[in-house]
Amino acid sequence: MQLQDSGVQYSRWDDSSRDEVSAAAVSSTEEASSWERFSRKLCSGKLGIAMKVLGGMAVFWAVFILGYVTGYFVHKCK
């Protein structure tokens, strides 16, 4: 796993009495791969909220159906 360079550097170990903070603006499309842009679009904003709600509902129903089927076979009369 690689660390992402944010372009912000903080220098406190300078001999001067003030702390220094320097920030470099980096274009996000320049560094971001197509997968990162795709995931950023699907996981943020209103679309991201809708995707998370739909994903949560899908997981809920999958677990519900799995539990129902399991309970049916466990408690089935012989």
PDB file of C-alpha atoms in Angstrom:
ATOM      1  CA  MET A   1       0.000   0.000   0.000  1.00  0.00           C
ATOM      2  CA  GLN A   2       1.462   3.340  -1.043  1.00  0.00           C
ATOM      3  CA  LEU A   3       1.093   6.612   0.787  1.00  0.00           C
ATOM      4  CA  GLN A   4      -0.491   9.418  -1.184  1.00  0.00           C
ATOM      5  CA  ASP A   5       1.363  12.709  -1.331  1.00  0.00           C
ATOM      6  CA  SER A   6      -1.040  15.462  -0.360  1.00  0.00           C
ATOM      7  CA  GLY A   7       1.211  18.334  -1.385  1.00  0.00           C
ATOM      8  CA  VAL A   8       1.201  19.872   2.121  1.00  0.00           C
ATOM      9  CA  GLN A   9       4.419  20.084   4.074  1.00  0.00           C
ATOM     10  CA  TYR A  10       4.796  21.262   7.655  1.00  0.00           C
ATOM     11  CA  SER A  11       8.191  22.326   8.937  1.00  0.00           C
ATOM     12  CA  ARG A  12       8.442  22.875  12.664  1.00  0.00           C
ATOM     13  CA  TRP A  13      12.121  22.069  13.095  1.00  0.00           C
ATOM     14  CA  ASP A  14      13.341  25.296  11.565  1.00  0.00           C
ATOM     15  CA  ASP A  15      15.540  27.645  13.609  1.00  0.00           C
ATOM     16  CA  SER A  16      13.153  30.543  13.056  1.00  0.00           C
ATOM     17  CA  SER A  17      10.590  31.412  15.697  1.00  0.00           C
ATOM     18  CA  ARG A  18       7.602  30.827  13.392  1.00  0.00           C
ATOM     19  CA  ASP A  19       6.296  27.510  12.115  1.00  0.00           C
ATOM     20  CA  GLU A  20       6.131  27.116   8.369  1.00  0.00           C
ATOM     21  CA  VAL A  21       3.398  25.487   6.353  1.00  0.00           C
ATOM     22  CA  SER A  22       3.678  25.221   2.588  1.00  0.00           C
ATOM     23  CA  ALA A  23       1.026  23.814   0.294  1.00  0.00           C
ATOM     24  CA  ALA A  24       1.384  22.901  -3.358  1.00  0.00           C
ATOM     25  CA  ALA A  25      -1.713  22.742  -5.527  1.00  0.00           C
ATOM     26  CA  VAL A  26      -1.809  19.508  -7.492  1.00  0.00           C
ATOM     27  CA  SER A  27      -4.428  18.759 -10.101  1.00  0.00           C
ATOM     28  CA  SER A  28      -6.512  15.768  -8.993  1.00  0.00           C
ATOM     29  CA  THR A  29      -7.080  14.560 -12.556  1.00  0.00           C
ATOM     30  CA  GLU A  30      -3.334  14.530 -13.130  1.00  0.00           C
ATOM     31  CA  GLU A  31      -2.572  12.001 -10.384  1.00  0.00           C
ATOM     32  CA  ALA A  32      -5.851  10.141 -10.034  1.00  0.00           C
ATOM     33  CA  SER A  33      -6.290   6.997 -12.057  1.00  0.00           C
ATOM     34  CA  SER A  34      -9.565   6.246 -13.776  1.00  0.00           C
ATOM     35  CA  TRP A  35     -10.537   3.827 -10.982  1.00  0.00           C
ATOM     36  CA  GLU A  36      -9.923   6.493  -8.316  1.00  0.00           C
ATOM     37  CA  ARG A  37     -12.048   9.018 -10.214  1.00  0.00           C
ATOM     38  CA  PHE A  38     -14.788   6.409 -10.698  1.00  0.00           C
ATOM     39  CA  SER A  39     -14.830   5.433  -7.026  1.00  0.00           C
ATOM     40  CA  ARG A  40     -14.716   9.072  -5.903  1.00  0.00           C
ATOM     41  CA  LYS A  41     -17.765   9.825  -8.043  1.00  0.00           C
ATOM     42  CA  LEU A  42     -19.704   6.783  -6.754  1.00  0.00           C
ATOM     43  CA  CYS A  43     -18.781   7.251  -3.095  1.00  0.00           C
ATOM     44  CA  SER A  44     -19.343  10.965  -2.547  1.00  0.00           C
ATOM     45  CA  GLY A  45     -22.180  13.424  -2.823  1.00  0.00           C
ATOM     46  CA  LYS A  46     -25.826  12.541  -3.388  1.00  0.00           C
ATOM     47  CA  LEU A  47     -24.937   9.635  -5.672  1.00  0.00           C
ATOM     48  CA  GLY A  48     -22.655   8.207  -2.980  1.00  0.00           C
ATOM     49  CA  ILE A  49     -25.394   8.426  -0.365  1.00  0.00           C
ATOM     50  CA  ALA A  50     -27.852   6.713  -2.712  1.00  0.00           C
ATOM     51  CA  MET A  51     -25.320   3.951  -3.464  1.00  0.00           C
ATOM     52  CA  LYS A  52     -24.714   3.365   0.254  1.00  0.00           C
ATOM     53  CA  VAL A  53     -28.456   3.220   0.991  1.00  0.00           C
ATOM     54  CA  LEU A  54     -29.063   0.777  -1.869  1.00  0.00           C
ATOM     55  CA  GLY A  55     -26.070  -1.317  -0.808  1.00  0.00           C
ATOM     56  CA  GLY A  56     -27.306  -1.423   2.776  1.00  0.00           C
ATOM     57  CA  MET A  57     -30.778  -2.486   1.668  1.00  0.00           C
ATOM     58  CA  ALA A  58     -29.323  -5.199  -0.570  1.00  0.00           C
ATOM     59  CA  VAL A  59     -27.199  -6.559   2.297  1.00  0.00           C
ATOM     60  CA  PHE A  60     -30.214  -6.448   4.651  1.00  0.00           C
ATOM     61  CA  TRP A  61     -32.401  -8.461   2.269  1.00  0.00           C
ATOM     62  CA  ALA A  62     -29.617 -10.936   1.478  1.00  0.00           C
ATOM     63  CA  VAL A  63     -29.093 -11.640   5.190  1.00  0.00           C
ATOM     64  CA  PHE A  64     -32.859 -11.784   5.777  1.00  0.00           C
ATOM     65  CA  ILE A  65     -33.410 -14.327   2.981  1.00  0.00           C
ATOM     66  CA  LEU A  66     -30.391 -16.373   4.074  1.00  0.00           C
ATOM     67  CA  GLY A  67     -31.738 -16.454   7.636  1.00  0.00           C
ATOM     68  CA  TYR A  68     -35.226 -17.365   6.461  1.00  0.00           C
ATOM     69  CA  VAL A  69     -33.978 -20.263   4.327  1.00  0.00           C
ATOM     70  CA  THR A  70     -31.642 -21.445   7.080  1.00  0.00           C
ATOM     71  CA  GLY A  71     -34.418 -21.258   9.667  1.00  0.00           C
ATOM     72  CA  TYR A  72     -36.763 -23.169   7.387  1.00  0.00           C
ATOM     73  CA  PHE A  73     -34.377 -26.085   7.033  1.00  0.00           C
ATOM     74  CA  VAL A  74     -33.273 -26.058  10.689  1.00  0.00           C
ATOM     75  CA  HIS A  75     -36.831 -26.093  12.058  1.00  0.00           C
ATOM     76  CA  LYS A  76     -38.372 -28.285   9.375  1.00  0.00           C
ATOM     77  CA  CYS A  77     -40.495 -31.092  10.798  1.00  0.00           C
ATOM     78  CA  LYS A  78     -39.352 -34.558   9.836  1.00  0.00           C
TER      79      LYS A  78
END
